[in-house]
Amino acid sequence: MCLQSALSFLDQASALSDDAVAMMDRFAAEMLEDWNDDDDDVIADVARIVDDMLADNPNARFQSRVKRTSVGSEKVCGTKKICIGVPESVVSECVVAERVAGFPVMLPQDQKRSFLNARYLVWAYDICRYGWWQLLPFEVPKPCSIFGLAQRAIEWNEAKRANPGLKANSAMECRCYNHPGKPRWGPVLKTIGDLQVPMTMISSEFSRQKRRQRIEQNLAKLRDIQTNDPAYDRAHDRSYELILNGYPPSHLLDVSGNKFMIATKADTKLRIPSRYLVWAYDSLNQGWSGAIPKSISRPGLSVFRLAQEAYEWERTQKIFLLTAGCYRCGEGGKTHWTEEACERCHEWSLEEFWEWLRSRHFWRIYEHLKNASQSRKLNQSRKLNQPRELNQPRELSQQAGPSADFYEQADWSPIADSSEGDEFCWGEPFSERLPELVDAIGFDCPAEIGDVRSLVFGRRIEKFMPADNHTSFTCRFVQWWNNWGRFVKKRASKRGGRWKCFGSASRWQQERLILHRVGFALSRGVDQNTE
């Protein structure tokens, strides 16, 4: 135990009398005067101070630093605000570093085992101090003292040796409890413990925290834009309130301005694998109705209901566009063990999906809500007998992504270079919007590895369309990339300024761009032949 940890331990004794606290401060000051890093008697000094403090207070209790709470519509973890608009179902998981009910060092029933291994005592103290009860693989009676918890951990480890099927005490295995003076994994354990979720939910909670941080960053940018706009009135900005809300609105607008539902009342209790939800949202938002199997395609389906239908459908058959890398785990070469999980493996509730949607498509969602709010105000000002223009396309900002007009008006004709096979590219106006196309669908696009890129594929896409003997989009794309790719894959340094003029794409970007064209073609029943 280092001096800093020892003093931190003593600092928690705020429930003691004023005289005891003064005594603690005096002894600590005396110890600090003669302290040096080579002094091995620090534990003995700390023990002496503790004995003196507790001499007149045998029932003294240290104070826990953790309290579950919420502040208005903000979720707070530690002392930092993580997100605005957190659903009520997860507010109970929120933590704030405040002093609340204390915990005893030792109870009367613990006195018979007053000599325990120091690492178990340090571990038990951390559990009690920070409220990391969710990390325990066993149940503990309340109230529980430091010595009682340490003894319970010892008994659990002994039982696990006899029965390996018992859950491991993962926190106890950290290096900081097994190698004195080398707290190598202390910060990792602290981070995991402060999440205040069971060990089985650590991966999911980490992903959620990243999404909340992205939302907060985008909110900060939005507030800056609004602050610099003298005509902006937040008090009447309904869209700002909606995007802060922890629950989605009843409808959103697709790229053509048509309404579609996120979830009905009956869908709110569903938990569906995230990849199906992302695909369902893209299909409804992009208008890829022709890419949805006819057996599950019905007018008015919500995102959650379509995702549930697709999940059931894929028990026996494949959905062509769902096989694309942007909807599957492992895109970009990021694989993991079967027993592990990533964002694309998690199951999402309505709150989690809305959280992801605001994180991934913040500006598009904000524009949708803003346009819908303006449309409602316009309709309220019209006469009752005037027809509503429900299908009127809305104009979206470039940050919000490409609209349907962009796909229909785009010049799909390539700039041909017949000497290099399939190496074609679109003109400069189109290439400037390539990032929007890439970011408009799927999960986050993987970062580029190396500098191997290709000119954007611009020839006919028959080779990427579904067929009886080709039911996987990714397989068709990989086959093209590996075979024909030798004609189109170049290193950026070899082409100089032409890459900047006409645009190029990485392997993952290229797949998403072609996926856009396939979805567009399937939905409109046209042959995207650009010869």
Short mmCIF file of C-alpha atoms in Angstrom, two decimals:
data_model
loop_
_atom_site.label_atom_id
_atom_site.label_comp_id
_atom_site.label_asym_id
_atom_site.label_seq_id
_atom_site.Cartn_x
_atom_site.Cartn_y
_atom_site.Cartn_z
CA MET A 1 0.00 0.00 0.00
CA CYS A 2 1.58 3.33 -1.05
CA LEU A 3 1.39 6.47 1.08
CA GLN A 4 -1.10 8.14 -1.25
CA SER A 5 -3.49 5.21 -0.97
CA ALA A 6 -3.07 5.10 2.79
CA LEU A 7 -3.90 8.76 3.21
CA SER A 8 -6.82 8.41 0.81
CA PHE A 9 -8.08 5.58 2.98
CA LEU A 10 -7.84 7.72 6.11
CA ASP A 11 -9.49 10.64 4.37
CA GLN A 12 -12.77 8.71 4.24
CA ALA A 13 -13.21 8.78 8.02
CA SER A 14 -15.44 11.84 8.00
CA ALA A 15 -18.01 10.22 10.28
CA LEU A 16 -15.59 10.31 13.22
CA SER A 17 -15.71 12.93 15.95
CA ASP A 18 -13.87 16.22 15.52
CA ASP A 19 -11.28 15.15 18.08
CA ALA A 20 -10.61 11.91 16.22
CA VAL A 21 -10.25 13.73 12.91
CA ALA A 22 -7.87 16.23 14.47
CA MET A 23 -5.84 13.34 15.86
CA MET A 24 -5.74 11.76 12.41
CA ASP A 25 -4.47 14.98 10.84
CA ARG A 26 -1.77 15.37 13.47
CA PHE A 27 -0.43 11.86 13.04
CA ALA A 28 -0.58 12.13 9.26
CA ALA A 29 1.41 15.37 9.37
CA GLU A 30 4.02 13.76 11.60
CA MET A 31 4.33 10.83 9.23
CA LEU A 32 4.70 13.07 6.20
CA GLU A 33 7.58 15.02 7.74
CA ASP A 34 9.85 11.99 7.82
CA TRP A 35 8.40 10.13 4.83
CA ASN A 36 10.57 8.94 1.97
CA ASP A 37 9.90 6.48 -0.84
CA ASP A 38 12.25 3.89 0.63
CA ASP A 39 10.48 3.76 3.96
CA ASP A 40 8.93 0.31 4.41
CA ASP A 41 7.20 1.16 7.67
CA VAL A 42 4.33 3.11 6.12
CA ILE A 43 1.83 0.30 6.73
CA ALA A 44 2.82 0.13 10.37
CA ASP A 45 2.44 3.89 10.66
CA VAL A 46 -0.96 3.79 9.02
CA ALA A 47 -2.04 0.94 11.29
CA ARG A 48 -0.99 2.98 14.32
CA ILE A 49 -2.99 5.98 13.13
CA VAL A 50 -6.07 3.86 12.50
CA ASP A 51 -5.82 2.27 15.94
CA ASP A 52 -5.58 5.69 17.55
CA MET A 53 -8.56 6.99 15.58
CA LEU A 54 -10.75 4.03 16.39
CA ALA A 55 -9.79 3.76 20.05
CA ASP A 56 -12.72 5.87 21.19
CA ASN A 57 -14.95 5.02 18.21
CA PRO A 58 -15.16 1.22 17.83
CA ASN A 59 -18.28 1.58 15.65
CA ALA A 60 -16.82 4.20 13.33
CA ARG A 61 -17.94 3.95 9.75
CA PHE A 62 -16.17 5.08 6.63
CA GLN A 63 -18.16 6.93 4.00
CA SER A 64 -19.04 5.50 0.58
CA ARG A 65 -18.45 7.88 -2.32
CA VAL A 66 -21.17 6.55 -4.61
CA LYS A 67 -24.77 7.61 -4.88
CA ARG A 68 -27.18 6.71 -7.68
CA THR A 69 -29.05 9.78 -8.78
CA SER A 70 -30.11 11.93 -11.69
CA VAL A 71 -30.20 15.66 -12.24
CA GLY A 72 -33.13 16.84 -14.33
CA SER A 73 -32.74 15.51 -17.82
CA GLU A 74 -28.99 15.07 -17.47
CA LYS A 75 -27.21 11.86 -16.64
CA VAL A 76 -24.10 12.34 -14.55
CA CYS A 77 -21.34 9.81 -13.99
CA GLY A 78 -18.62 10.59 -11.48
CA THR A 79 -18.51 14.37 -11.55
CA LYS A 80 -18.83 14.75 -15.34
CA LYS A 81 -21.97 15.13 -17.41
CA ILE A 82 -22.06 12.39 -20.02
CA CYS A 83 -25.27 12.89 -21.92
CA ILE A 84 -28.45 14.91 -22.13
CA GLY A 85 -31.71 13.11 -22.72
CA VAL A 86 -31.02 9.74 -21.12
CA PRO A 87 -34.05 7.43 -20.93
CA GLU A 88 -35.66 6.87 -17.56
CA SER A 89 -34.91 3.15 -17.78
CA VAL A 90 -31.17 3.78 -17.50
CA VAL A 91 -31.19 6.76 -15.16
CA SER A 92 -30.96 4.36 -12.22
CA GLU A 93 -27.53 3.30 -13.44
CA CYS A 94 -26.17 6.83 -13.09
CA VAL A 95 -23.62 7.65 -10.40
CA VAL A 96 -22.39 10.80 -8.72
CA ALA A 97 -19.35 11.06 -6.46
CA GLU A 98 -21.07 12.14 -3.25
CA ARG A 99 -20.82 11.01 0.35
CA VAL A 100 -23.83 8.97 1.44
CA ALA A 101 -24.45 6.13 3.90
CA GLY A 102 -21.25 4.83 5.46
CA PHE A 103 -19.96 1.28 5.72
CA PRO A 104 -18.35 -0.37 8.75
CA VAL A 105 -14.75 -1.51 8.89
CA MET A 106 -15.61 -4.46 11.12
CA LEU A 107 -18.80 -5.84 12.63
CA PRO A 108 -18.94 -7.88 15.85
CA GLN A 109 -19.33 -11.13 13.93
CA ASP A 110 -16.14 -10.34 11.98
CA GLN A 111 -13.85 -10.10 15.01
CA LYS A 112 -13.01 -13.80 14.96
CA ARG A 113 -11.33 -13.30 11.58
CA SER A 114 -9.48 -10.05 12.21
CA PHE A 115 -6.30 -11.19 10.39
CA LEU A 116 -6.85 -11.50 6.65
CA ASN A 117 -4.71 -11.25 3.53
CA ALA A 118 -4.03 -7.57 2.86
CA ARG A 119 -4.96 -7.75 -0.83
CA TYR A 120 -8.46 -8.96 0.02
CA LEU A 121 -8.90 -6.12 2.49
CA VAL A 122 -7.75 -3.51 -0.03
CA TRP A 123 -10.09 -5.00 -2.64
CA ALA A 124 -13.01 -5.06 -0.17
CA TYR A 125 -12.35 -1.45 0.78
CA ASP A 126 -12.47 -0.36 -2.87
CA ILE A 127 -15.74 -2.23 -3.41
CA CYS A 128 -17.34 -0.56 -0.39
CA ARG A 129 -15.88 2.88 -1.01
CA TYR A 130 -16.86 3.17 -4.67
CA GLY A 131 -20.03 1.08 -4.51
CA TRP A 132 -18.84 -1.49 -7.03
CA TRP A 133 -21.29 -4.13 -5.81
CA GLN A 134 -22.19 -5.06 -9.38
CA LEU A 135 -18.66 -6.50 -9.82
CA LEU A 136 -19.22 -9.16 -7.18
CA PRO A 137 -19.88 -12.70 -8.43
CA PHE A 138 -21.69 -13.57 -5.18
CA GLU A 139 -24.39 -12.14 -2.96
CA VAL A 140 -23.48 -10.38 0.28
CA PRO A 141 -25.70 -9.70 3.28
CA LYS A 142 -26.31 -6.09 4.29
CA PRO A 143 -24.85 -4.43 6.22
CA CYS A 144 -21.47 -5.69 5.09
CA SER A 145 -18.14 -4.62 6.54
CA ILE A 146 -14.73 -4.50 4.89
CA PHE A 147 -13.55 -7.53 6.85
CA GLY A 148 -16.78 -9.41 6.18
CA LEU A 149 -16.58 -8.81 2.43
CA ALA A 150 -12.91 -9.80 2.33
CA GLN A 151 -13.68 -13.05 4.15
CA ARG A 152 -16.55 -13.76 1.75
CA ALA A 153 -14.17 -13.29 -1.21
CA ILE A 154 -11.67 -15.71 0.32
CA GLU A 155 -14.37 -18.31 0.81
CA TRP A 156 -15.59 -17.80 -2.78
CA ASN A 157 -12.13 -18.32 -4.25
CA GLU A 158 -11.72 -21.53 -2.24
CA ALA A 159 -15.11 -22.75 -3.46
CA LYS A 160 -14.18 -21.95 -7.07
CA ARG A 161 -11.08 -24.14 -6.85
CA ALA A 162 -13.37 -27.04 -6.00
CA ASN A 163 -16.03 -26.01 -8.53
CA PRO A 164 -14.54 -24.26 -11.61
CA GLY A 165 -18.06 -23.60 -12.89
CA LEU A 166 -18.55 -20.76 -10.42
CA LYS A 167 -18.18 -17.22 -11.73
CA ALA A 168 -14.72 -15.72 -11.41
CA ASN A 169 -14.10 -12.74 -9.17
CA SER A 170 -12.66 -10.77 -12.08
CA ALA A 171 -11.95 -7.59 -10.16
CA MET A 172 -9.86 -9.51 -7.65
CA GLU A 173 -7.63 -10.77 -10.47
CA CYS A 174 -6.42 -7.27 -11.36
CA ARG A 175 -2.72 -6.63 -11.05
CA CYS A 176 -3.20 -3.83 -8.55
CA TYR A 177 -4.41 -6.37 -5.95
CA ASN A 178 -1.78 -9.00 -6.66
CA HIS A 179 1.46 -7.06 -7.14
CA PRO A 180 2.04 -4.49 -4.36
CA GLY A 181 3.54 -1.26 -5.60
CA LYS A 182 2.51 -1.91 -9.22
CA PRO A 183 -1.10 -0.75 -9.72
CA ARG A 184 -0.94 -1.51 -13.43
CA TRP A 185 -4.64 -2.03 -13.97
CA GLY A 186 -5.95 0.36 -11.32
CA PRO A 187 -7.39 2.92 -13.78
CA VAL A 188 -9.02 0.18 -15.86
CA LEU A 189 -10.69 -1.31 -12.81
CA LYS A 190 -11.81 2.14 -11.66
CA THR A 191 -13.36 2.84 -15.06
CA ILE A 192 -15.16 -0.50 -15.15
CA GLY A 193 -16.40 -0.15 -11.60
CA ASP A 194 -17.71 3.37 -12.13
CA LEU A 195 -19.91 2.18 -14.99
CA GLN A 196 -22.16 0.70 -12.29
CA VAL A 197 -23.32 -2.19 -14.47
CA PRO A 198 -22.78 -5.97 -14.17
CA MET A 199 -19.67 -7.44 -15.76
CA THR A 200 -21.75 -8.96 -18.56
CA MET A 201 -22.86 -5.47 -19.63
CA ILE A 202 -19.46 -3.76 -19.60
CA SER A 203 -18.99 -3.91 -23.37
CA SER A 204 -22.46 -2.55 -24.05
CA GLU A 205 -22.05 0.26 -21.53
CA PHE A 206 -18.71 1.31 -22.99
CA SER A 207 -20.36 1.61 -26.40
CA ARG A 208 -23.16 3.67 -24.90
CA GLN A 209 -20.72 6.04 -23.23
CA LYS A 210 -18.96 6.63 -26.54
CA ARG A 211 -22.28 7.40 -28.18
CA ARG A 212 -23.23 9.81 -25.40
CA GLN A 213 -19.94 11.63 -25.79
CA ARG A 214 -20.54 12.02 -29.54
CA ILE A 215 -24.02 13.38 -28.88
CA GLU A 216 -22.64 15.86 -26.37
CA GLN A 217 -19.96 17.00 -28.83
CA ASN A 218 -22.55 17.57 -31.55
CA LEU A 219 -24.82 19.39 -29.11
CA ALA A 220 -21.93 21.70 -28.26
CA LYS A 221 -21.43 22.46 -31.97
CA LEU A 222 -25.15 23.05 -32.39
CA ARG A 223 -25.23 25.44 -29.44
CA ASP A 224 -22.31 27.38 -30.92
CA ILE A 225 -24.14 27.70 -34.24
CA GLN A 226 -27.31 28.84 -32.51
CA THR A 227 -25.44 31.32 -30.32
CA ASN A 228 -23.90 32.98 -33.37
CA ASP A 229 -27.27 33.22 -35.12
CA PRO A 230 -29.03 36.43 -33.98
CA ALA A 231 -32.33 35.27 -35.47
CA TYR A 232 -32.40 32.00 -33.54
CA ASP A 233 -34.95 31.59 -30.74
CA ARG A 234 -34.37 28.43 -28.69
CA ALA A 235 -37.57 28.93 -26.72
CA HIS A 236 -39.55 28.15 -29.89
CA ASP A 237 -37.20 25.50 -31.29
CA ARG A 238 -39.19 22.31 -30.89
CA SER A 239 -36.55 20.28 -32.77
CA TYR A 240 -33.90 21.13 -30.16
CA GLU A 241 -36.13 19.81 -27.40
CA LEU A 242 -36.89 16.62 -29.33
CA ILE A 243 -33.26 15.75 -29.97
CA LEU A 244 -32.53 16.16 -26.25
CA ASN A 245 -35.34 13.77 -25.39
CA GLY A 246 -34.44 10.25 -24.37
CA TYR A 247 -37.25 8.83 -26.52
CA PRO A 248 -37.71 9.20 -30.28
CA PRO A 249 -40.62 11.09 -31.85
CA SER A 250 -43.49 9.15 -33.36
CA HIS A 251 -42.24 9.69 -36.93
CA LEU A 252 -39.13 10.68 -38.85
CA LEU A 253 -38.72 11.80 -42.46
CA ASP A 254 -36.89 9.79 -45.09
CA VAL A 255 -34.66 11.30 -47.78
CA SER A 256 -37.73 12.03 -49.91
CA GLY A 257 -39.61 13.74 -47.10
CA ASN A 258 -42.03 10.87 -46.44
CA LYS A 259 -42.86 9.84 -42.90
CA PHE A 260 -41.90 6.54 -41.33
CA MET A 261 -42.16 5.23 -37.77
CA ILE A 262 -39.34 4.22 -35.45
CA ALA A 263 -41.53 2.04 -33.22
CA THR A 264 -45.14 1.52 -32.29
CA LYS A 265 -46.36 1.14 -28.73
CA ALA A 266 -46.25 -2.64 -29.12
CA ASP A 267 -42.59 -2.47 -30.21
CA THR A 268 -41.27 -0.59 -27.18
CA LYS A 269 -40.49 -3.76 -25.21
CA LEU A 270 -38.52 -5.44 -27.99
CA ARG A 271 -34.76 -5.98 -27.86
CA ILE A 272 -33.35 -6.71 -31.31
CA PRO A 273 -29.78 -7.28 -32.56
CA SER A 274 -28.39 -3.92 -33.57
CA ARG A 275 -27.42 -4.89 -37.13
CA TYR A 276 -31.07 -5.55 -38.01
CA LEU A 277 -32.16 -2.21 -36.59
CA VAL A 278 -29.48 -0.31 -38.51
CA TRP A 279 -30.41 -2.09 -41.74
CA ALA A 280 -34.13 -1.49 -41.17
CA TYR A 281 -33.53 2.21 -40.55
CA ASP A 282 -31.40 2.54 -43.69
CA SER A 283 -33.99 0.68 -45.77
CA LEU A 284 -36.83 2.96 -44.66
CA ASN A 285 -34.79 6.14 -44.63
CA GLN A 286 -33.18 5.58 -48.04
CA GLY A 287 -36.37 4.23 -49.61
CA TRP A 288 -34.92 0.79 -50.40
CA SER A 289 -38.33 -0.86 -50.47
CA GLY A 290 -37.33 -3.09 -53.39
CA ALA A 291 -34.44 -4.53 -51.40
CA ILE A 292 -36.75 -5.87 -48.67
CA PRO A 293 -38.08 -9.42 -49.16
CA LYS A 294 -41.68 -9.23 -50.35
CA SER A 295 -42.81 -11.65 -47.65
CA ILE A 296 -41.93 -9.17 -44.91
CA SER A 297 -42.45 -5.90 -46.80
CA ARG A 298 -45.69 -4.20 -45.81
CA PRO A 299 -46.72 -0.53 -45.90
CA GLY A 300 -46.44 1.27 -42.60
CA LEU A 301 -43.87 -1.02 -40.97
CA SER A 302 -41.85 0.64 -38.24
CA VAL A 303 -38.09 0.29 -37.97
CA PHE A 304 -38.42 -2.08 -35.01
CA ARG A 305 -41.11 -4.21 -36.61
CA LEU A 306 -39.16 -4.48 -39.88
CA ALA A 307 -36.01 -5.40 -37.95
CA GLN A 308 -37.91 -8.07 -36.02
CA GLU A 309 -39.36 -9.49 -39.24
CA ALA A 310 -35.88 -9.54 -40.82
CA TYR A 311 -34.45 -11.27 -37.76
CA GLU A 312 -37.08 -14.01 -38.03
CA TRP A 313 -36.61 -14.24 -41.81
CA GLU A 314 -32.87 -14.79 -41.54
CA ARG A 315 -33.36 -17.90 -39.46
CA THR A 316 -33.89 -19.74 -42.74
CA GLN A 317 -32.97 -17.34 -45.58
CA LYS A 318 -30.67 -14.43 -46.31
CA ILE A 319 -31.46 -10.80 -47.00
CA PHE A 320 -29.15 -9.62 -49.76
CA LEU A 321 -28.22 -6.13 -48.52
CA LEU A 322 -27.98 -7.31 -44.92
CA THR A 323 -24.92 -9.32 -45.91
CA ALA A 324 -22.99 -6.10 -46.63
CA GLY A 325 -19.97 -5.45 -44.46
CA CYS A 326 -21.38 -2.21 -43.05
CA TYR A 327 -24.05 -4.25 -41.21
CA ARG A 328 -21.86 -7.10 -40.03
CA CYS A 329 -19.32 -7.66 -37.32
CA GLY A 330 -15.70 -7.75 -38.45
CA GLU A 331 -15.78 -4.96 -41.03
CA GLY A 332 -12.34 -3.45 -41.33
CA GLY A 333 -10.69 -6.57 -39.96
CA LYS A 334 -11.85 -5.87 -36.40
CA THR A 335 -12.76 -9.34 -35.18
CA HIS A 336 -13.27 -10.66 -31.66
CA TRP A 337 -13.78 -13.94 -29.87
CA THR A 338 -17.15 -15.63 -29.98
CA GLU A 339 -17.76 -15.06 -26.26
CA GLU A 340 -17.00 -11.35 -26.63
CA ALA A 341 -19.23 -8.72 -28.20
CA CYS A 342 -19.01 -5.43 -30.06
CA GLU A 343 -21.52 -2.73 -30.90
CA ARG A 344 -22.72 -4.69 -33.92
CA CYS A 345 -23.41 -7.77 -31.77
CA HIS A 346 -25.42 -6.08 -29.01
CA GLU A 347 -29.16 -6.18 -28.70
CA TRP A 348 -30.79 -2.77 -28.47
CA SER A 349 -33.92 -1.49 -26.85
CA LEU A 350 -35.79 1.52 -28.21
CA GLU A 351 -33.80 3.87 -25.96
CA GLU A 352 -30.46 2.42 -27.06
CA PHE A 353 -31.37 2.60 -30.74
CA TRP A 354 -32.48 6.23 -30.43
CA GLU A 355 -29.20 6.93 -28.65
CA TRP A 356 -27.25 5.36 -31.53
CA LEU A 357 -29.35 7.19 -34.12
CA ARG A 358 -28.61 10.58 -32.58
CA SER A 359 -24.95 9.67 -32.29
CA ARG A 360 -24.51 8.37 -35.84
CA HIS A 361 -26.86 10.73 -37.72
CA PHE A 362 -27.12 13.73 -35.41
CA TRP A 363 -27.38 16.43 -38.08
CA ARG A 364 -29.76 14.47 -40.28
CA ILE A 365 -32.06 13.76 -37.33
CA TYR A 366 -31.94 17.39 -36.25
CA GLU A 367 -32.85 18.53 -39.78
CA HIS A 368 -35.68 16.00 -39.92
CA LEU A 369 -37.10 17.22 -36.63
CA LYS A 370 -36.65 20.83 -37.65
CA ASN A 371 -38.40 20.35 -40.99
CA ALA A 372 -41.21 18.38 -39.37
CA SER A 373 -41.69 21.13 -36.78
CA GLN A 374 -41.80 23.82 -39.46
CA SER A 375 -44.25 21.72 -41.48
CA ARG A 376 -46.61 21.44 -38.49
CA LYS A 377 -46.52 25.20 -37.95
CA LEU A 378 -47.26 25.78 -41.63
CA ASN A 379 -50.19 23.35 -41.61
CA GLN A 380 -51.66 24.98 -38.52
CA SER A 381 -51.70 28.32 -40.31
CA ARG A 382 -53.49 26.93 -43.38
CA LYS A 383 -57.20 26.72 -43.85
CA LEU A 384 -58.79 23.44 -42.80
CA ASN A 385 -59.94 22.58 -46.33
CA GLN A 386 -56.51 23.08 -47.89
CA PRO A 387 -54.82 19.74 -48.73
CA ARG A 388 -51.58 18.86 -47.00
CA GLU A 389 -48.48 18.13 -49.06
CA LEU A 390 -47.19 15.15 -47.13
CA ASN A 391 -44.79 14.03 -49.82
CA GLN A 392 -43.19 17.40 -50.47
CA PRO A 393 -39.40 16.84 -50.41
CA ARG A 394 -37.58 18.71 -47.70
CA GLU A 395 -34.33 20.48 -48.31
CA LEU A 396 -31.55 19.10 -46.12
CA SER A 397 -28.23 20.66 -45.28
CA GLN A 398 -25.08 18.98 -46.53
CA GLN A 399 -24.28 17.93 -42.98
CA ALA A 400 -27.53 16.00 -42.91
CA GLY A 401 -26.54 13.81 -45.83
CA PRO A 402 -27.72 13.44 -49.43
CA SER A 403 -31.40 13.66 -50.31
CA ALA A 404 -33.34 11.56 -52.79
CA ASP A 405 -32.86 14.25 -55.45
CA PHE A 406 -29.14 13.74 -55.21
CA TYR A 407 -29.44 10.10 -56.28
CA GLU A 408 -31.91 10.84 -59.06
CA GLN A 409 -30.03 13.82 -60.49
CA ALA A 410 -26.53 12.41 -60.05
CA ASP A 411 -24.53 11.87 -63.20
CA TRP A 412 -23.81 8.16 -62.98
CA SER A 413 -21.86 8.30 -66.23
CA PRO A 414 -18.19 7.64 -65.55
CA ILE A 415 -15.15 9.27 -67.00
CA ALA A 416 -13.91 6.34 -69.03
CA ASP A 417 -10.36 5.12 -69.19
CA SER A 418 -10.77 2.01 -71.33
CA SER A 419 -7.11 1.13 -71.05
CA GLU A 420 -7.54 0.17 -67.41
CA GLY A 421 -10.56 -2.12 -67.39
CA ASP A 422 -13.09 -1.16 -64.72
CA GLU A 423 -11.24 1.96 -63.60
CA PHE A 424 -13.83 4.67 -63.87
CA CYS A 425 -14.73 7.62 -61.73
CA TRP A 426 -17.36 10.33 -61.44
CA GLY A 427 -16.78 14.01 -61.93
CA GLU A 428 -15.61 16.41 -59.27
CA PRO A 429 -19.07 17.66 -58.11
CA PHE A 430 -20.06 14.09 -57.34
CA SER A 431 -16.79 13.16 -55.65
CA GLU A 432 -17.14 16.07 -53.23
CA ARG A 433 -20.20 14.36 -51.76
CA LEU A 434 -18.71 10.90 -51.44
CA PRO A 435 -18.20 11.25 -47.67
CA GLU A 436 -21.92 11.96 -47.29
CA LEU A 437 -22.82 8.77 -49.14
CA VAL A 438 -20.41 6.73 -47.04
CA ASP A 439 -21.68 8.11 -43.74
CA ALA A 440 -25.36 7.87 -44.68
CA ILE A 441 -25.65 4.10 -44.15
CA GLY A 442 -24.47 1.35 -41.85
CA PHE A 443 -22.33 1.59 -38.75
CA ASP A 444 -19.25 3.80 -38.61
CA CYS A 445 -16.96 3.22 -41.57
CA PRO A 446 -13.62 1.67 -40.53
CA ALA A 447 -10.51 3.80 -40.74
CA GLU A 448 -8.31 3.25 -43.76
CA ILE A 449 -5.41 0.84 -43.44
CA GLY A 450 -2.47 1.84 -45.59
CA ASP A 451 -2.84 3.96 -48.71
CA VAL A 452 -4.41 1.45 -51.12
CA ARG A 453 -7.46 3.08 -52.70
CA SER A 454 -9.36 2.84 -55.94
CA LEU A 455 -11.13 5.19 -58.25
CA VAL A 456 -14.86 5.08 -57.57
CA PHE A 457 -16.48 2.28 -59.54
CA GLY A 458 -18.80 3.79 -62.13
CA ARG A 459 -19.71 1.05 -64.58
CA ARG A 460 -22.91 -0.98 -64.63
CA ILE A 461 -23.68 -2.81 -61.43
CA GLU A 462 -25.18 -6.04 -62.78
CA LYS A 463 -22.30 -7.98 -61.23
CA PHE A 464 -23.39 -6.77 -57.78
CA MET A 465 -27.10 -7.51 -58.10
CA PRO A 466 -28.69 -10.52 -56.35
CA ALA A 467 -29.01 -13.78 -58.28
CA ASP A 468 -30.06 -17.35 -57.56
CA ASN A 469 -26.46 -18.45 -57.18
CA HIS A 470 -25.33 -15.21 -55.50
CA THR A 471 -27.23 -14.40 -52.32
CA SER A 472 -24.51 -12.41 -50.56
CA PHE A 473 -23.68 -8.84 -51.51
CA THR A 474 -20.36 -8.96 -49.68
CA CYS A 475 -19.29 -12.12 -51.52
CA ARG A 476 -20.00 -10.47 -54.87
CA PHE A 477 -18.13 -7.34 -53.86
CA VAL A 478 -15.13 -9.21 -52.46
CA GLN A 479 -14.94 -11.28 -55.63
CA TRP A 480 -14.82 -8.11 -57.70
CA TRP A 481 -12.36 -6.40 -55.37
CA ASN A 482 -9.95 -9.35 -55.41
CA ASN A 483 -10.20 -10.10 -59.14
CA TRP A 484 -10.97 -6.89 -60.98
CA GLY A 485 -9.51 -4.82 -58.21
CA ARG A 486 -6.02 -5.32 -59.58
CA PHE A 487 -6.99 -2.94 -62.37
CA VAL A 488 -8.42 -0.28 -60.08
CA LYS A 489 -6.38 -0.49 -56.88
CA LYS A 490 -3.62 2.06 -56.97
CA ARG A 491 -1.48 3.82 -54.48
CA ALA A 492 -2.38 7.46 -54.15
CA SER A 493 1.18 8.57 -54.71
CA LYS A 494 1.16 7.13 -58.24
CA ARG A 495 -1.74 9.20 -59.55
CA GLY A 496 -0.85 12.61 -58.18
CA GLY A 497 -3.49 15.29 -58.50
CA ARG A 498 -6.01 13.14 -60.39
CA TRP A 499 -7.08 11.46 -57.15
CA LYS A 500 -7.98 14.84 -55.74
CA CYS A 501 -9.83 15.90 -58.87
CA PHE A 502 -12.00 12.85 -59.39
CA GLY A 503 -12.01 11.22 -55.98
CA SER A 504 -11.00 7.82 -54.73
CA ALA A 505 -12.32 5.44 -52.12
CA SER A 506 -10.97 2.85 -49.73
CA ARG A 507 -12.17 -0.73 -49.86
CA TRP A 508 -14.84 -0.08 -47.18
CA GLN A 509 -15.98 3.18 -48.75
CA GLN A 510 -16.17 1.55 -52.16
CA GLU A 511 -18.46 -1.18 -50.82
CA ARG A 512 -20.84 1.36 -49.33
CA LEU A 513 -20.96 3.43 -52.49
CA ILE A 514 -21.86 0.38 -54.57
CA LEU A 515 -24.40 -0.65 -51.92
CA HIS A 516 -26.12 2.71 -52.43
CA ARG A 517 -26.42 2.07 -56.14
CA VAL A 518 -27.71 -1.48 -55.67
CA GLY A 519 -30.34 -0.35 -53.17
CA PHE A 520 -31.33 2.50 -55.48
CA ALA A 521 -31.61 0.14 -58.46
CA LEU A 522 -33.59 -2.56 -56.62
CA SER A 523 -36.07 -0.01 -55.30
CA ARG A 524 -36.74 1.59 -58.66
CA GLY A 525 -36.60 -1.55 -60.76
CA VAL A 526 -34.20 -0.01 -63.22
CA ASP A 527 -30.99 -1.29 -64.67
CA GLN A 528 -28.24 1.02 -63.52
CA ASN A 529 -26.32 0.66 -66.75
CA THR A 530 -23.97 3.59 -67.11
CA GLU A 531 -22.39 2.69 -70.39
#
